[in-house]
PDB file of C-alpha atoms in Angstrom:
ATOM      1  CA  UNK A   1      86.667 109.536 105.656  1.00  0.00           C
ATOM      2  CA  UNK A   2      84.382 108.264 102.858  1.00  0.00           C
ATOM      3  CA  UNK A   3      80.450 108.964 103.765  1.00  0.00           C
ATOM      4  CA  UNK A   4      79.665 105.013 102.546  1.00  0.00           C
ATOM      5  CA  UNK A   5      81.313 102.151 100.458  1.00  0.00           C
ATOM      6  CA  UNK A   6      79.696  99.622  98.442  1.00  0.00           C
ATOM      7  CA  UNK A   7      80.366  96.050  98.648  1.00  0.00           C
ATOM      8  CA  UNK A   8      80.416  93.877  95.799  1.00  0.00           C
ATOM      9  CA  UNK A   9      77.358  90.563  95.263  1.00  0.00           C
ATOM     10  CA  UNK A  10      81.409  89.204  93.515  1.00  0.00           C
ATOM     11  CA  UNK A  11      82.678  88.930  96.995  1.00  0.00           C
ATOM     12  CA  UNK A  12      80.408  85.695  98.044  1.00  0.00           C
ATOM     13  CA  UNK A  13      81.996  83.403  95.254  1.00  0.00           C
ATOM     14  CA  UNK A  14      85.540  84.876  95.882  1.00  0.00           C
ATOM     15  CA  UNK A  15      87.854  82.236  96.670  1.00  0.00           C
ATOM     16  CA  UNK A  16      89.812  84.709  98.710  1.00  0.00           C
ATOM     17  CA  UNK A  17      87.507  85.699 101.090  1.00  0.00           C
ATOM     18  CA  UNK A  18      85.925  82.475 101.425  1.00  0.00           C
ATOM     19  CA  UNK A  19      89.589  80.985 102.407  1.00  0.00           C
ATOM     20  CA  UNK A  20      90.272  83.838 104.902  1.00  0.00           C
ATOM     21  CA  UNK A  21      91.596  81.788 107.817  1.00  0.00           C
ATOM     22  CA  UNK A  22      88.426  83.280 110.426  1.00  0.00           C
ATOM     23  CA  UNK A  23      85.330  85.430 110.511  1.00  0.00           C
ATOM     24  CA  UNK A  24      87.556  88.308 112.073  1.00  0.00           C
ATOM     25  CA  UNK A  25      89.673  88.650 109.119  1.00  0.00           C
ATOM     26  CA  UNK A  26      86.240  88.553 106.902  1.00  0.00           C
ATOM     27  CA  UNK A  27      85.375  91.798 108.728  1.00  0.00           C
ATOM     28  CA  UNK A  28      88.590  93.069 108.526  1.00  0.00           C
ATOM     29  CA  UNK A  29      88.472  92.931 105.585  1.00  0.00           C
ATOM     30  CA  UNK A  30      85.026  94.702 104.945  1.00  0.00           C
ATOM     31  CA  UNK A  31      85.507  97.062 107.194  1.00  0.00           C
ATOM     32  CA  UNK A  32      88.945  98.220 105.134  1.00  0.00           C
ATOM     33  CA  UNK A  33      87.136  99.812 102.751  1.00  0.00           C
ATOM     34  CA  UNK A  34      85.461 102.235 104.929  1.00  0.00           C
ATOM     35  CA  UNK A  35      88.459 103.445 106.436  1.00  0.00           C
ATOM     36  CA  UNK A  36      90.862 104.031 103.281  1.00  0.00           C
ATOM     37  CA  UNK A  37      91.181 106.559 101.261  1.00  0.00           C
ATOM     38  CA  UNK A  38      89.576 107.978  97.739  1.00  0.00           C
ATOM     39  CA  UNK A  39      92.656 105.667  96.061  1.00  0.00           C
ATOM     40  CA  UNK A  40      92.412 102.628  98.433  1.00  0.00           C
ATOM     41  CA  UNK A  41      95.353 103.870 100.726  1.00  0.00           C
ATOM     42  CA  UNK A  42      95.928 103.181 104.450  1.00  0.00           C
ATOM     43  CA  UNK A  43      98.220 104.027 106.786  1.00  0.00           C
ATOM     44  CA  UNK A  44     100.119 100.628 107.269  1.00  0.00           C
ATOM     45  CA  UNK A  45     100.310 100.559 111.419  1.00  0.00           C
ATOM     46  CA  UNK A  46      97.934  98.564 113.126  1.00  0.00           C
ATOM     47  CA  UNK A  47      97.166 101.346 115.955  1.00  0.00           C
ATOM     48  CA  UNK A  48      96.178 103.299 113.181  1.00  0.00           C
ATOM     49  CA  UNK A  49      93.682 100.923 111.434  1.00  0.00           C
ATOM     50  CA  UNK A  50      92.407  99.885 115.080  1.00  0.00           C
ATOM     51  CA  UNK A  51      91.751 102.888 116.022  1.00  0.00           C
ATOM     52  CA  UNK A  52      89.990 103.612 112.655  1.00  0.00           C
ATOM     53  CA  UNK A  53      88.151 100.596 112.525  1.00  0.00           C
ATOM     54  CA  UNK A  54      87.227  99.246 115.457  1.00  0.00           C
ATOM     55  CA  UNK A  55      87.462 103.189 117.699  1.00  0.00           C
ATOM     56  CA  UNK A  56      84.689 101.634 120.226  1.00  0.00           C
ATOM     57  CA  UNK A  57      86.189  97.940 120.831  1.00  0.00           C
ATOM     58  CA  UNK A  58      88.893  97.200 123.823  1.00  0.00           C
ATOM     59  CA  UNK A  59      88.807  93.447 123.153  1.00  0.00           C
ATOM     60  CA  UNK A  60      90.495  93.816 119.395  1.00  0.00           C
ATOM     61  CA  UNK A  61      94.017  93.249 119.643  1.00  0.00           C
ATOM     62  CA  UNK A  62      97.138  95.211 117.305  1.00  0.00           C
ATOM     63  CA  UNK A  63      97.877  91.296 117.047  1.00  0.00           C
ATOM     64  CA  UNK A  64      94.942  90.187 115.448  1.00  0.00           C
ATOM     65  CA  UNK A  65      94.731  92.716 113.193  1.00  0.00           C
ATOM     66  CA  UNK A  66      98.755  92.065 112.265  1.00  0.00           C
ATOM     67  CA  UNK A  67      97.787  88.227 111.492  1.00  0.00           C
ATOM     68  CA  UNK A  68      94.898  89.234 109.030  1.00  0.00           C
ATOM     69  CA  UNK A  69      97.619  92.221 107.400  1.00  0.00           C
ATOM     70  CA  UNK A  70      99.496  89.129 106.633  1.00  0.00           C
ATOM     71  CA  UNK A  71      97.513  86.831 105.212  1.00  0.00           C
ATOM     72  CA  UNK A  72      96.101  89.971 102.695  1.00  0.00           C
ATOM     73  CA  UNK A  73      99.372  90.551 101.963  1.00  0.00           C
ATOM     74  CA  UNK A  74     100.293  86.871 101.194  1.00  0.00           C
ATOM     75  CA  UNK A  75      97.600  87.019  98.528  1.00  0.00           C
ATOM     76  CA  UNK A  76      98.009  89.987  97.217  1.00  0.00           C
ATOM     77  CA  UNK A  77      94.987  91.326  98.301  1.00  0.00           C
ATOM     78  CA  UNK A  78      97.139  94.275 100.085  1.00  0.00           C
ATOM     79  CA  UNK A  79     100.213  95.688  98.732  1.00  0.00           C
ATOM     80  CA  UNK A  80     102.638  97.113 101.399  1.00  0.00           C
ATOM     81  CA  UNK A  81     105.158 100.266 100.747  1.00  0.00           C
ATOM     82  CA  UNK A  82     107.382 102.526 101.965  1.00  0.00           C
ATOM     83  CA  UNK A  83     107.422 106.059 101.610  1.00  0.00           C
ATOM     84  CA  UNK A  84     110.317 108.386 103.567  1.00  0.00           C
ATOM     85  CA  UNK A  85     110.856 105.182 106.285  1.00  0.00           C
ATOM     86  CA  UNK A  86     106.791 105.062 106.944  1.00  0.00           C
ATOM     87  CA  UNK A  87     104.446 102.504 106.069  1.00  0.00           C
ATOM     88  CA  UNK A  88     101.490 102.457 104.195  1.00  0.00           C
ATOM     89  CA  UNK A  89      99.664 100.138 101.946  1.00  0.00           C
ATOM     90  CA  UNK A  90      96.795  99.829  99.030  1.00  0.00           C
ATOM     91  CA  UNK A  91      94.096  97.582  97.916  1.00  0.00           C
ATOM     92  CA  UNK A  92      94.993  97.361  93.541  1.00  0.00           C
ATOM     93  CA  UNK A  93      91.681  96.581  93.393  1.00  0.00           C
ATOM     94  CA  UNK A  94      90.037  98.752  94.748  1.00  0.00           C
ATOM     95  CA  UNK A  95      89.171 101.336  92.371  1.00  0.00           C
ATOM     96  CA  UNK A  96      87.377  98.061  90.349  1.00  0.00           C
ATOM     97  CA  UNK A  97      84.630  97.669  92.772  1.00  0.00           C
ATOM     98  CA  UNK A  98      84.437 101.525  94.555  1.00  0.00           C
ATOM     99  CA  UNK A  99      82.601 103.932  92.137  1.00  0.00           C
ATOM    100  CA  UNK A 100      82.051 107.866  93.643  1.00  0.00           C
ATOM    101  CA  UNK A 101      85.780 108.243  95.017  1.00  0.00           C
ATOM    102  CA  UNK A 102      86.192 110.849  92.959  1.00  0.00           C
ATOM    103  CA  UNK A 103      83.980 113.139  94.348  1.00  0.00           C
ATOM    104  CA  UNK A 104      86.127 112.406  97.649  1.00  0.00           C
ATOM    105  CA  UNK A 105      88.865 114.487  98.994  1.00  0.00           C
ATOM    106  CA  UNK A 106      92.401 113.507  97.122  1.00  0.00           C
ATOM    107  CA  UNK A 107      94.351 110.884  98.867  1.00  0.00           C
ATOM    108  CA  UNK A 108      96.740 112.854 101.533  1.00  0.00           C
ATOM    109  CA  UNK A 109      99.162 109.545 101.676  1.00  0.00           C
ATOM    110  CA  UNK A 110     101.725 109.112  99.081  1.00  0.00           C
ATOM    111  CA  UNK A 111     101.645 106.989  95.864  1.00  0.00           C
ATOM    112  CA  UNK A 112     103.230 103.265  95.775  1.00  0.00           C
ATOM    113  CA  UNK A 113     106.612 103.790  94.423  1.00  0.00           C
ATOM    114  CA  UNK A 114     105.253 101.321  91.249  1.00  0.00           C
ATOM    115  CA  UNK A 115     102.495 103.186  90.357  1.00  0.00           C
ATOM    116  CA  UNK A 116     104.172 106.700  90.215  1.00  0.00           C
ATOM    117  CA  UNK A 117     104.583 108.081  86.509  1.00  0.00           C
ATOM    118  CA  UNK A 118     107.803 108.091  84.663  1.00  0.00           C
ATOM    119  CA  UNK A 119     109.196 109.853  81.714  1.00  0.00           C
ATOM    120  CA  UNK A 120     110.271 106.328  80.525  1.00  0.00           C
ATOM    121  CA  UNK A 121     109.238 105.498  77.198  1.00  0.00           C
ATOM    122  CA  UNK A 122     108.622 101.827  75.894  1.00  0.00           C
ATOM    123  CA  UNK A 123     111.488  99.642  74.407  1.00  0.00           C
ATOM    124  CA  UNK A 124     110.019  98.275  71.012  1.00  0.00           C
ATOM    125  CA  UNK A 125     110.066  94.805  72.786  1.00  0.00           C
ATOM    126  CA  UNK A 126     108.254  95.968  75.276  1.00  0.00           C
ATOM    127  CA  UNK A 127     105.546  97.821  73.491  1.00  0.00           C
ATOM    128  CA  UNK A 128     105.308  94.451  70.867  1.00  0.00           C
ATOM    129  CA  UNK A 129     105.047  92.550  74.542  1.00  0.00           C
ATOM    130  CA  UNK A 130     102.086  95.022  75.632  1.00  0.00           C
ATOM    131  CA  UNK A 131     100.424  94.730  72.325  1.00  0.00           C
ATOM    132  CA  UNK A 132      99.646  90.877  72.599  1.00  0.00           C
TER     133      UNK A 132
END
């Protein structure tokens, strides 16, 4: 677990956060970046972030944490995954606005399938795509 996190002045004119459907899911979603890992990873199972995030609380419920899952995901703001028939899940933006994660320990949960390198190489109409 990370020894601190910063949180970004951005996040009091983001549209996102200020359209969160409650002031639960605004913590949630604070209190995510305390419990992933150096690369923004989680373990997508709401016993697991609950206990993580809220180890001291008997009135949060695996329910409201699913609801506020989903509306991150419906932005965007998480990305879901599957690795060998397990969950998991990452924040793409989260190495934008955490600095210090590399001194951290390397992430122990597997890399989104889409972000995983390839031997591919670029078609010319791709790389004349990328270029623009």
């Amino acid at each position: 677990m990370p020894k601190y996190r910063q949180l970004h002045t951005k996040i009091i004119d983001s549209f996102d956060f200020n359209e969160m459907p409650d002031d639960f899911t605004r913590v949630v979603w604070m209190l995510l970046m305390v419990i992933l890992d150096s690369e923004g990873r989680g373990i997508d199972n709401m016993a697991w972030v609950k206990s993580k995030m809220f180890p001291l609380r008997n009135n949060v419920e695996l329910f409201q944490l699913s609801e506020s899952f989903e509306w991150f995901a419906g932005r965007k703001m998480i990305i879901r995954y599957q690795f060998n028939g397990r969950g998991y899940f990452y924040i793409p933006t989260f190495k934008d606005y955490q600095s210090g994660t590399q001194k951290e320990a390397p992430s122990l949960l597997p890399c989104p399938p889409e972000l995983l390198p390839t031997n591919s190489i670029l078609t010319p109409e791709q790389d004349k795509n990328n270029s623009k």
